[in-house]
Coordinates of C-alpha atoms in Angstrom, one line a residue:
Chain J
X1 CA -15.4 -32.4 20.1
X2 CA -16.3 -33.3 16.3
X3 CA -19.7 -31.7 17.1
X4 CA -18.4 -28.4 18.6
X5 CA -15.7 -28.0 15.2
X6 CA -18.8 -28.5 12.9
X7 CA -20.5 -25.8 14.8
X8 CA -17.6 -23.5 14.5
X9 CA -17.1 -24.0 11.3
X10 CA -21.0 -23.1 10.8
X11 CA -20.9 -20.2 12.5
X12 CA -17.8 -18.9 10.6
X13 CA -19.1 -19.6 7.4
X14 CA -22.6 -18.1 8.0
X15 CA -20.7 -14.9 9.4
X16 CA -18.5 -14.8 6.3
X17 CA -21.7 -15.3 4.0
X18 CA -23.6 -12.7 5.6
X19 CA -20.9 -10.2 5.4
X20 CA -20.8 -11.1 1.8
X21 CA -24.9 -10.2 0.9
X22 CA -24.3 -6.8 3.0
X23 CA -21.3 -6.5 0.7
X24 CA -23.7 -7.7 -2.6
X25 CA -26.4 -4.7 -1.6
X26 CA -24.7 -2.5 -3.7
X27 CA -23.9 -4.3 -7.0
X28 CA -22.0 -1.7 -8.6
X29 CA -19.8 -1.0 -6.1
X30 CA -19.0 -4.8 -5.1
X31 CA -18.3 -5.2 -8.8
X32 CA -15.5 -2.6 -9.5
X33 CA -14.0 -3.3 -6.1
X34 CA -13.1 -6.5 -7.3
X35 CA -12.5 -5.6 -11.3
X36 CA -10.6 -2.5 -10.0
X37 CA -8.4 -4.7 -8.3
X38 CA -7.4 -7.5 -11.0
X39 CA -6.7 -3.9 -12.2
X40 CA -4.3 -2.8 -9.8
X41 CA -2.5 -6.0 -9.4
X42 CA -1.8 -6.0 -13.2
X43 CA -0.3 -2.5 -13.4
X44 CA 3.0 -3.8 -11.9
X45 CA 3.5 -6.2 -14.5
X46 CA 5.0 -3.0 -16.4
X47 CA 7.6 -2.9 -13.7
X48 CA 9.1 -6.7 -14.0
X49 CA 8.5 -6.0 -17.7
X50 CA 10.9 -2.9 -17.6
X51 CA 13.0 -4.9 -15.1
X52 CA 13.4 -7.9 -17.9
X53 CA 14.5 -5.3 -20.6
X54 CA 17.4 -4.8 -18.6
X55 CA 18.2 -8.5 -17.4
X56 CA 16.7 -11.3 -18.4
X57 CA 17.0 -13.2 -15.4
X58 CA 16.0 -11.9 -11.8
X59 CA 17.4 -13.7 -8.9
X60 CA 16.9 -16.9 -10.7
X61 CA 13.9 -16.5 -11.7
X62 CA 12.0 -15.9 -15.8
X63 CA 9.9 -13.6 -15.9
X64 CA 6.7 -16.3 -15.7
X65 CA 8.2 -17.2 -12.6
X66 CA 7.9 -13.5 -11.1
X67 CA 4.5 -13.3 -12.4
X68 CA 4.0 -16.8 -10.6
X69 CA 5.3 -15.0 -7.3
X70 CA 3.2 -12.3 -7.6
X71 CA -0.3 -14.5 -8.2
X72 CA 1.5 -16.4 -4.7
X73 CA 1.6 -12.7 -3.3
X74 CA -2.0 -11.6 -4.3
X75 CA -3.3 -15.0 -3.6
X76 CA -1.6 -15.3 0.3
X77 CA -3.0 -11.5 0.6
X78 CA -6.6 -12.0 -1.3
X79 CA -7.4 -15.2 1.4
X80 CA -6.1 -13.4 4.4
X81 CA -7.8 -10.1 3.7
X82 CA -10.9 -11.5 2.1
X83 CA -11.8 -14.4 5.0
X84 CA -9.4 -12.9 8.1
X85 CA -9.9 -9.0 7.8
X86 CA -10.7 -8.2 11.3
X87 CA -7.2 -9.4 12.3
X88 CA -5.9 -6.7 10.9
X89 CA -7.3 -4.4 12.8
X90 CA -7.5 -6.2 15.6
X91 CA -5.7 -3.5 17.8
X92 CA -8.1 -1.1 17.2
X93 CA -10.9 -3.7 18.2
X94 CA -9.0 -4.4 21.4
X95 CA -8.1 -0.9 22.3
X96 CA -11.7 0.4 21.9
X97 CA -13.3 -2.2 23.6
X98 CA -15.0 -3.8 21.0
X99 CA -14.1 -7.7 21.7
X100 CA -17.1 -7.4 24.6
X101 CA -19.7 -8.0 21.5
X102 CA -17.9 -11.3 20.3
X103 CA -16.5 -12.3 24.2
X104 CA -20.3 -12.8 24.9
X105 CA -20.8 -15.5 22.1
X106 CA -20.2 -19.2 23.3
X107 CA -18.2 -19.9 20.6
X108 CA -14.4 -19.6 19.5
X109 CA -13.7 -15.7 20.4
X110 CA -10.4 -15.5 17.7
X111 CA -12.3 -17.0 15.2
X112 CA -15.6 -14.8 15.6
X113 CA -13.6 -11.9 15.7
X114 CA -11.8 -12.4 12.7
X115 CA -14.0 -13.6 10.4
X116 CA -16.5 -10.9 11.2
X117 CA -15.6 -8.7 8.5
X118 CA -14.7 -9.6 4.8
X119 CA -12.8 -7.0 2.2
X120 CA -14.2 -7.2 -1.1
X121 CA -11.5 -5.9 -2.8
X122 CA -9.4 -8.9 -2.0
X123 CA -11.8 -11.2 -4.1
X124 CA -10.2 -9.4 -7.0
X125 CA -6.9 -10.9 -5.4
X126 CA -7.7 -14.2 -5.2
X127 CA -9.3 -13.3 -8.7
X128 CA -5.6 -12.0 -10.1
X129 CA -4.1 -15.0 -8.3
X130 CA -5.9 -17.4 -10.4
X131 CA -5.6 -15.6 -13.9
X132 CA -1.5 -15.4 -13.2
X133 CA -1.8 -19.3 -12.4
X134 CA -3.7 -19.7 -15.8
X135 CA -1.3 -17.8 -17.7
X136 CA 1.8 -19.8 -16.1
X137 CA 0.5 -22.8 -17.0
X138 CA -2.2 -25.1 -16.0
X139 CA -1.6 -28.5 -14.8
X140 CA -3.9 -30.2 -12.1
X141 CA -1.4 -31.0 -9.6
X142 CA 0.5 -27.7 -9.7
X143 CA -2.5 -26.3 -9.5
X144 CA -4.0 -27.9 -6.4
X145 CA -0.6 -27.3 -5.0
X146 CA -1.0 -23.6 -5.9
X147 CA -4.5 -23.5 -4.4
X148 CA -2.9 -25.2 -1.0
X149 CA -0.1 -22.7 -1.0
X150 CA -2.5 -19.9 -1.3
X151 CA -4.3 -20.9 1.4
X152 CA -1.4 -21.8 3.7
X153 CA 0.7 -18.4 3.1
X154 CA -2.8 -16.5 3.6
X155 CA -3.6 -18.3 7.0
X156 CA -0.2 -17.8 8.2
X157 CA -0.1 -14.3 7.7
X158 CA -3.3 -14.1 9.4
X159 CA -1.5 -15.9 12.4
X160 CA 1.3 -12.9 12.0
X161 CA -1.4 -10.4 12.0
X162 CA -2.8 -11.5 15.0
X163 CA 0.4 -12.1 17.0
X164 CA 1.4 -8.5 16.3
X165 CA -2.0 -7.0 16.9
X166 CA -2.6 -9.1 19.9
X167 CA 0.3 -6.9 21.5
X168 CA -2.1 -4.2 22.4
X169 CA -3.4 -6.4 25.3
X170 CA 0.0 -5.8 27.0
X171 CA 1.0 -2.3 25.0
X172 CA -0.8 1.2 23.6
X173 CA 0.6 1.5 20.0
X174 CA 1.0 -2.1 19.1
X175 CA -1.3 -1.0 16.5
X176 CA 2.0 0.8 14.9
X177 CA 4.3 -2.2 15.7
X178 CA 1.6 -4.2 13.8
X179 CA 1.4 -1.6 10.7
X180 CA 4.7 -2.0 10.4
X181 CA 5.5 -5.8 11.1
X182 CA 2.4 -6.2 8.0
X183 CA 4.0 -3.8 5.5
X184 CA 7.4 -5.5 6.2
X185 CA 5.7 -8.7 4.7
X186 CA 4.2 -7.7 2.1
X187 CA 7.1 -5.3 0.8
X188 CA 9.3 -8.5 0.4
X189 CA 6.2 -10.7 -1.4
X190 CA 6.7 -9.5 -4.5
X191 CA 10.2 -9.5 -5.1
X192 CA 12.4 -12.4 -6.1
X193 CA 14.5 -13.8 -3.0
X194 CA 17.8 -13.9 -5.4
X195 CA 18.0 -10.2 -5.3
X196 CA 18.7 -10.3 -1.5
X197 CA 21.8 -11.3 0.1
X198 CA 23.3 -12.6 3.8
X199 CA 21.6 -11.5 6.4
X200 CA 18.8 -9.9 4.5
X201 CA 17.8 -13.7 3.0
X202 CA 18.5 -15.4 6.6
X203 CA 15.7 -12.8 8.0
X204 CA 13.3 -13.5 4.9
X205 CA 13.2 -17.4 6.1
X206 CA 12.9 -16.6 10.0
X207 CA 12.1 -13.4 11.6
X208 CA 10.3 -12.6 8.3
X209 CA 9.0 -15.5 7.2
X210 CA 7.9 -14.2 3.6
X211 CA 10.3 -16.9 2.1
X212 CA 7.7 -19.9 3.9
X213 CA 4.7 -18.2 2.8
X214 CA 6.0 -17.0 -0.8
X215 CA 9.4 -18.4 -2.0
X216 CA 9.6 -22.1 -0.9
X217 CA 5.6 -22.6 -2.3
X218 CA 7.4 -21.4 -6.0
X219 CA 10.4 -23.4 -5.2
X220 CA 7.9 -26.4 -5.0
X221 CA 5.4 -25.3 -7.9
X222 CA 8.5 -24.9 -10.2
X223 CA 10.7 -28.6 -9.3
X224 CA 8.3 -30.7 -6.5
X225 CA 10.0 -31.4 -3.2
X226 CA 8.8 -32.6 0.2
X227 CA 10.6 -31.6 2.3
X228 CA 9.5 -27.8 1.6
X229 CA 6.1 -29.1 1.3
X230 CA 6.5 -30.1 4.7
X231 CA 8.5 -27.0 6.3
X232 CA 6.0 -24.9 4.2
X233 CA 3.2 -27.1 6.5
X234 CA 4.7 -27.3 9.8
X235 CA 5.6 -23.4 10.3
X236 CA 1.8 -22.7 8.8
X237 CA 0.5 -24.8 12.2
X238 CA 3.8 -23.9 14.4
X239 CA 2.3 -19.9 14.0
X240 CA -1.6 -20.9 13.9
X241 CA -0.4 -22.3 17.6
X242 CA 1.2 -19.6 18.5
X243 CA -1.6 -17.0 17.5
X244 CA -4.0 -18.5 19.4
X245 CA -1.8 -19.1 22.3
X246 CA -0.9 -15.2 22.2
X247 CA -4.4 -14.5 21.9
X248 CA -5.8 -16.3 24.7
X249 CA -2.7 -14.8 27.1
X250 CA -3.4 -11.4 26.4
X251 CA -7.7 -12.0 26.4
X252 CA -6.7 -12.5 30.1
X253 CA -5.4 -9.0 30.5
X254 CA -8.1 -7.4 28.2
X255 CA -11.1 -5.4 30.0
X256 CA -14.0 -4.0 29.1
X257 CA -14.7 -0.5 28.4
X258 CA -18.1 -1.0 29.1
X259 CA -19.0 -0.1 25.1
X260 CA -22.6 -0.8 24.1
X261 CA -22.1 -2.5 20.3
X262 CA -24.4 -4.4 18.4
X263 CA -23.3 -6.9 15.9
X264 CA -25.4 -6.2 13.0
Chain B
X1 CA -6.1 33.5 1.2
X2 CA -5.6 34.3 4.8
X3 CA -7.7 31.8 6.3
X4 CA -6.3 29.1 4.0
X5 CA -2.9 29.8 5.1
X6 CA -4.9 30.2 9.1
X7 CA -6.1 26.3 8.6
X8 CA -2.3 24.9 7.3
X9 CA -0.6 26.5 10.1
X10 CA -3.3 24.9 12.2
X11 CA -3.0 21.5 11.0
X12 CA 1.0 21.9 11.0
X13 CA 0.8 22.5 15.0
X14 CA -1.6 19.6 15.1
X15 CA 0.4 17.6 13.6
X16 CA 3.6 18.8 15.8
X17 CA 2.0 16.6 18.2
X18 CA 2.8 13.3 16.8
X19 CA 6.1 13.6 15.8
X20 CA 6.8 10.0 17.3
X21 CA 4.3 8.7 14.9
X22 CA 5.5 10.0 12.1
X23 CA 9.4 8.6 12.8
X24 CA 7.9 5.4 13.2
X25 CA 5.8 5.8 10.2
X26 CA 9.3 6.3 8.5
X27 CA 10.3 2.4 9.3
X28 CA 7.8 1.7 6.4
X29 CA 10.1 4.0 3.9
X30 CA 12.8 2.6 5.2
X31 CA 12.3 -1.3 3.9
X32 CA 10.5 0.2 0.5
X33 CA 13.8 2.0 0.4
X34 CA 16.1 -1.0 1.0
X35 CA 14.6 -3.3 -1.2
X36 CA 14.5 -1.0 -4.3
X37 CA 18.5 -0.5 -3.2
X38 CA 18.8 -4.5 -3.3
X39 CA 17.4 -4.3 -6.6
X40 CA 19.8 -1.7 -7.9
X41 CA 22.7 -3.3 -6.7
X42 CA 21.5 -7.1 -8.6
X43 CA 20.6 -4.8 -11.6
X44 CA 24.1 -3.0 -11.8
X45 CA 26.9 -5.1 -11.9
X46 CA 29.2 -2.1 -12.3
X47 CA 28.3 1.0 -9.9
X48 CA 29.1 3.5 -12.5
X49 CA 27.4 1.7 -15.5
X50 CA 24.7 3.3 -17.3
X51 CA 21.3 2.4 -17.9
X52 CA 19.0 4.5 -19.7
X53 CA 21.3 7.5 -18.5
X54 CA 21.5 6.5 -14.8
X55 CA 24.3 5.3 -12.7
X56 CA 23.2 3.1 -9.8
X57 CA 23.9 6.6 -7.6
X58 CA 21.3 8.4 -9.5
X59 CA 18.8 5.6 -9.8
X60 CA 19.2 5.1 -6.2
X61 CA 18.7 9.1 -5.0
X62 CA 15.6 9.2 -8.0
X63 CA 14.3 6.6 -5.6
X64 CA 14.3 8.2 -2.5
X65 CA 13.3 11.6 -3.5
X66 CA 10.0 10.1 -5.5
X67 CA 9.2 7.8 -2.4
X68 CA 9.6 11.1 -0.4
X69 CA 7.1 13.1 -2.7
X70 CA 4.7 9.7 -2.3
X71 CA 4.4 8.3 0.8
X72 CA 4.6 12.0 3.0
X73 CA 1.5 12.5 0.5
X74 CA -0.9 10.0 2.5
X75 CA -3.1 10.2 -0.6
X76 CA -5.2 7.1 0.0
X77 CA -6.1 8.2 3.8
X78 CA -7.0 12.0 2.4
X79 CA -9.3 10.2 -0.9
X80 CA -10.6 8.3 1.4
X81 CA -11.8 11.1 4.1
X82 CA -13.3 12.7 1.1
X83 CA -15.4 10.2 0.1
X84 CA -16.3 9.1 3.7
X85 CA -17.2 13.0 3.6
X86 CA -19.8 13.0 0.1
X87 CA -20.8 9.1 1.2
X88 CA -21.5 10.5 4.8
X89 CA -23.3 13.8 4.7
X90 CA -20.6 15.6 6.5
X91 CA -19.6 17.6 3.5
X92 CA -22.8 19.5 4.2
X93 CA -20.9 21.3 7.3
X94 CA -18.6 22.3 4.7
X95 CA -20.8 23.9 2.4
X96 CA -22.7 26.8 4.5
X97 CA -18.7 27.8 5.9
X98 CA -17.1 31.2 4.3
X99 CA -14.4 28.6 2.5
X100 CA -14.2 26.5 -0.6
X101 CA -14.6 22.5 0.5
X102 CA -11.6 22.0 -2.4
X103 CA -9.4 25.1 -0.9
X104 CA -9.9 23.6 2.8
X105 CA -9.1 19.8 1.8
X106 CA -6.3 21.5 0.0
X107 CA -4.7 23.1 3.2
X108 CA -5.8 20.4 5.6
X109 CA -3.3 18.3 3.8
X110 CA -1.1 20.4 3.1
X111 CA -0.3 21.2 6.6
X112 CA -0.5 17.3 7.4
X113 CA 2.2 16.8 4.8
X114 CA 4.4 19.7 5.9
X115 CA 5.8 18.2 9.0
X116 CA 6.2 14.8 7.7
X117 CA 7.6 15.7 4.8
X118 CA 10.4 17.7 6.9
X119 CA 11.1 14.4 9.1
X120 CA 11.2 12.1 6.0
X121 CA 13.2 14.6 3.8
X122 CA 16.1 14.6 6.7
X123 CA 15.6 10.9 7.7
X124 CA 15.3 10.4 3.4
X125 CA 18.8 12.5 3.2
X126 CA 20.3 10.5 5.6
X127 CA 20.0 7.5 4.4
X128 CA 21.0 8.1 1.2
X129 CA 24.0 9.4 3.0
X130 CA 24.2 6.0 4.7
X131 CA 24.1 4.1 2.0
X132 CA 25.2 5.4 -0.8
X133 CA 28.0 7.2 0.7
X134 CA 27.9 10.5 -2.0
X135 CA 25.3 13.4 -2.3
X136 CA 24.5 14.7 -5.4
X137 CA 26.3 18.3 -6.5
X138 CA 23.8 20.6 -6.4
X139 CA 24.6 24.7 -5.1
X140 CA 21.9 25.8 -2.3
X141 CA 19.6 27.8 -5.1
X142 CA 19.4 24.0 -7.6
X143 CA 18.8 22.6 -3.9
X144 CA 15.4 25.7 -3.5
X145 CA 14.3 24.8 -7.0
X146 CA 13.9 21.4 -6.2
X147 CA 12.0 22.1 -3.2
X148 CA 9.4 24.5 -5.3
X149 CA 9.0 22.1 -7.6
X150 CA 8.5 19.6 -4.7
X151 CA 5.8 21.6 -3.2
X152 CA 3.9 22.5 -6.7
X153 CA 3.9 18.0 -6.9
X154 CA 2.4 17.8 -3.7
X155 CA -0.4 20.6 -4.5
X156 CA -1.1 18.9 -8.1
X157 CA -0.9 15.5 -5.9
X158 CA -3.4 16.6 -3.5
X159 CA -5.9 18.4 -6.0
X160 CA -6.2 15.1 -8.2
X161 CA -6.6 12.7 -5.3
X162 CA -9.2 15.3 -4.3
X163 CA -11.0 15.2 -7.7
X164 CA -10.9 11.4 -7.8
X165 CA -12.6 11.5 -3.8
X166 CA -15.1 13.9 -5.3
X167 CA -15.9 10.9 -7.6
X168 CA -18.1 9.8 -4.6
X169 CA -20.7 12.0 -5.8
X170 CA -21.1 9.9 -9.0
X171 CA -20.3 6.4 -7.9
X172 CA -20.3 5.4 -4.1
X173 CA -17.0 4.2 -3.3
X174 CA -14.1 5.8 -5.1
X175 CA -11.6 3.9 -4.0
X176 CA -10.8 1.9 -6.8
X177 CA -10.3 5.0 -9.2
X178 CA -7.6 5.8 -6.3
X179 CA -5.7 2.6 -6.5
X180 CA -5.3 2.4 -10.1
X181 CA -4.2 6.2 -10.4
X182 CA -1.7 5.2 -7.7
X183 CA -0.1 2.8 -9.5
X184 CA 0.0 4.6 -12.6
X185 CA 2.3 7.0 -10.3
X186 CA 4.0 4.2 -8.9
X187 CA 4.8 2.0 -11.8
X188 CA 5.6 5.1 -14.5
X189 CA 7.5 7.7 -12.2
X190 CA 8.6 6.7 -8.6
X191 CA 10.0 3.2 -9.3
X192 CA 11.4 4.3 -12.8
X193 CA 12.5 7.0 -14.2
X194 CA 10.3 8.4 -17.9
X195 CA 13.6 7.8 -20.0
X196 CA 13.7 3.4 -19.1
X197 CA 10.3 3.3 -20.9
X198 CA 10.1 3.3 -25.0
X199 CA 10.0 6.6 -26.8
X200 CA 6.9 6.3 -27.7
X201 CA 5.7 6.1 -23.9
X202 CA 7.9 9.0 -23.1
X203 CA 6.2 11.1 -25.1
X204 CA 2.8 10.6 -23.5
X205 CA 4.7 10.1 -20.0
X206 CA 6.1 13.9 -20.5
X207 CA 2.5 15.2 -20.8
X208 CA 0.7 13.1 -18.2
X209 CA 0.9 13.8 -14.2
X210 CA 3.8 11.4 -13.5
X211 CA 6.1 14.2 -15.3
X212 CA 5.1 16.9 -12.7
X213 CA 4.2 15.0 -9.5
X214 CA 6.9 12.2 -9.2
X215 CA 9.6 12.6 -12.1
X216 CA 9.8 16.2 -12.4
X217 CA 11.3 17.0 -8.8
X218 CA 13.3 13.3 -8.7
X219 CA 15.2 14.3 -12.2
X220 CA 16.0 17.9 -11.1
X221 CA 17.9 16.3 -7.7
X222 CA 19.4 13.8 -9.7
X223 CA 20.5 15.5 -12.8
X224 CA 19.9 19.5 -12.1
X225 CA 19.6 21.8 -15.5
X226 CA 18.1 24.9 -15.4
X227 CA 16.2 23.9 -18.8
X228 CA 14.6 21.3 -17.4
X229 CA 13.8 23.4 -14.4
X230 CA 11.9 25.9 -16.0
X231 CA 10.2 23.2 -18.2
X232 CA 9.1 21.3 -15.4
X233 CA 7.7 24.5 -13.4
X234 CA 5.8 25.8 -16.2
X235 CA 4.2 22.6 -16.3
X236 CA 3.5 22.0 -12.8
X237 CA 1.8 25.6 -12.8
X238 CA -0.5 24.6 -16.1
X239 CA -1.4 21.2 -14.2
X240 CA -2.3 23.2 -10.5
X241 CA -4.9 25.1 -12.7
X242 CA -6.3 21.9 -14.8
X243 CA -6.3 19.9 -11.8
X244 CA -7.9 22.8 -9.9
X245 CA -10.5 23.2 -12.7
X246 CA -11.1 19.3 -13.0
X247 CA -12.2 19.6 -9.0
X248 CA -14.4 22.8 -9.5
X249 CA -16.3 21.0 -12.1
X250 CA -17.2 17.7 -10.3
X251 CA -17.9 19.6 -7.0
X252 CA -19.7 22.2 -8.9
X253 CA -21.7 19.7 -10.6
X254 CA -21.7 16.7 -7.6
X255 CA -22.8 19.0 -5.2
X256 CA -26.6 19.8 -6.7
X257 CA -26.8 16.0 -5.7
X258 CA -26.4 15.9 -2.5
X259 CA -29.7 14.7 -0.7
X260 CA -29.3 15.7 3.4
X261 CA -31.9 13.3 5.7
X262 CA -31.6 16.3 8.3
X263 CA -30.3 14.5 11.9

């Protein structure tokens, strides 16, 4: 068992390192991918800027704290894009037959599909993620905590990803459901939860869990507590469960197309 | 001119064909939509107070009619056929046809944005309806203007995504130059309006693209004078023919680079 987990875990890291040197052929573009990113992320601190000239409090939270929530954002989205990109378009893998090339492997067919492919650009994420921590604050538990979080919220909207795009084994345009399920999630990461009421909050802890993988890690950064730490842990492994266990359902009903592909 | 008008009507009945897609498309509008609404309604704790010369109505319909112009434009799917295009070879096919490649990219989206743009406009109006309970007073001739100057923002849209996908030529993957121009647009005209920034912004804001592709068309719905209306046309037609000029000239010069293996 111990043996077969170190294997995976070989085999996923080699895949993700030599996606990485294709990625590092061309310097220049690897580069400002990433730099154009950090970029990117920073523009929107004009809007919480503009947004603290009018009020100086948002939901409940200073305007370090929104910067916080938005290094949680890019962090959760940097490690899910950067290390998970294939579940995103996992649909389209499905749909087109392409899961033949990693069915064939003897080895964990989620995990080789999804960590076949890395984005570059979300390196300049995870980049952003760390500067905004830096510029919070730094103090070494926080910031393990931080590092935890980032990695949590990222894996469990990798697990959303693949529960949504897993639908095409039953369905045609899950690929749409899946779109839209994503956006949903990242829409609501970057704005404070105070600024929602009723029903709206209720949904942002369930249906849409943006408040496990982004509110309740700021809720702990900012005054520790447990018992988020734990919730925050438990629905990270609840949905890793439930991926897989979608997954593996809907692998049953998948059949080739009969596509030549070649993994290079 | 003919065949230009020949390819948009082309790509309009292409795109007749996924109408379904498009409402569903509009779920994504929709949440953008309601959390910006959320976000007015925390910022104002009076409906009718003013902030930088906007009552929660106004901000509100500013919202949805720049959100309209921005996501029917589909400008990071169009920059990145273009570049897939240069980066490809395929813009070779292009080249030996009796048609600009800038005129035809031009057209190709315009007709893709036609149809959605109808959908979202009426899903757009709707929900402001829904949720906001009022429609601005504008006479059916303020309501035309606002259109032209909606159409003249998409054209300058489309021609400076197209000159930052022409990038390609230069530098491989011009994605990047993409995201940062869209959140320039984002950030400076479709969240907020040019008046919540400092003066001194303003004054650069009211010469830069924001004012004619996002703020422009948004202030005219909101707050409709025939001042500004001129103003803002004049300046959408003086940006068509820079941004038109800024393509010719990095196609014009890209172009001589292109380096076909044959296949």
């Amino acid at each position: 068992m111990l043996t077969e987990v170190k294997n995976q875990w070989k085999v996923t890291r080699l895949s993700i390192q030599y996606a990485l040197v294709r990625e590092l052929l061309n310097k220049a573009t690897f580069l400002s991918n990433i730099f154009f990113m950090i970029l990117n992320d920073s523009c929107m601190i004009v809007q919480w800027i503009v947004l603290f000239s009018i009020k100086n409090n948002m939901g409940g939270y200073t305007f370090k704290q929104v910067l916080l929530l938005w290094g949680m954002a890019a962090g959760t989205y940097g490690v899910s894009r950067f290390f998970f990109k294939k579940s995103f378009n996992l649909s389209e893998t499905i749909n087109s037959g392409k899961l033949d090339a990693y069915i064939v492997q003897p080895k964990n067919i989620l995990l080789s599909t999804i960590t076949s492919d890395i984005e570059i650009a979300a390196l300049g994420d995870i980049l952003f993620a760390l500067i905004v921590y830096f510029i919070y604050g730094f103090n070494m538990r926080t910031f393990l905590l931080y590092l935890f979080f980032c990695i949590t919220g990222g894996v469990m909207i990798t697990a959303i990803a693949i529960i949504l795009n897993s639908l095409s084994f039953w369905f045609n345009n899950a690929d749409m459901i899946a779109d839209v399920g994503i956006r949903l999630i990242e829409s609501f990461a970057t704005y404070p939860d105070g600024i929602f009421k009723g029903i709206t909050k209720w949904l942002l802890f369930t249906i849409i869990p943006i408040g496990i993988t982004n509110y309740i890690p700021i809720k702990v950064l900012i005054e520790f507590n447990p018992y988020l730490l734990i919730i925050n842990i438990c629905v990270c492994l609840l949905l890793m469960i439930l991926a897989y266990t979608i997954f593996s359902k809907g692998l049953k009903k998948y059949s080739s197309s009969n596509l030549m592909s070649a993994r290079i | 001119m003919r065949k230009y008008l020949f390819i948009i009507k082309t790509q309009i009945m292409s795109n007749l064909q996924y109408v379904f897609n498009i409402v569903f498309s509009f779920i994504g509008y929709f949440i953008l939509l309601f959390i910006l609404f959320n976000l007015w309604q925390y910022l104002y704790s009076d409906p009718n107070e003013l902030i930088n010369g906007y009552n929660m109505t106004q901000m509100s319909w500013y919202v949805i009619i720049t959100e309209i112009l921005w996501m029917t434009l589909g400008g990071r799917k169009l920059c990145h056929k273009i570049s897939q295009d240069v980066r490809s070879g395929n813009i070779t096919y292009n080249i030996n046809k009796p048609y600009s490649y800038i005129g035809y990219c031009l057209s190709t989206h315009l007709g893709d944005v036609f149809v959605k743009g109808l959908i979202y406009i009426f899903l757009g109006m709707l929900t402001g309806l829904l949720f906001l309970g009022s429609f601005p007073k504008l006479t059916l001739i303020n309501i035309l203007v606002v259109l032209i100057t909606a159409i003249l923002a998409t054209t300058i849209s489309i021609l400076l995504i197209i000159s930052i996908g022409l990038i390609s030529f230069f530098i491989e993957d011009s994605g990047p130059f993409y995201w940062i121009y869209s959140k320039i647009i984002l950030v400076l005209g479709t969240i907020f309006p040019i008046e919540y920034f400092p003066t001194i912004i303003q004054k650069i804001l009211n010469f830069s693209p924001v004012y004619v592709v996002s703020y422009g068309p948004a202030k005219l719905f909101v707050d409709f004078s025939w001042d500004k209306a001129v103003s803002i046309i004049l300046a959408q037609i003086i940006y068509i023919i820079i941004a038109y000029g800024i393509c010719y000239l990095i196609y014009k010069k890209g172009v001589k680079k292109i380096n076909v293996n044959g296949g």
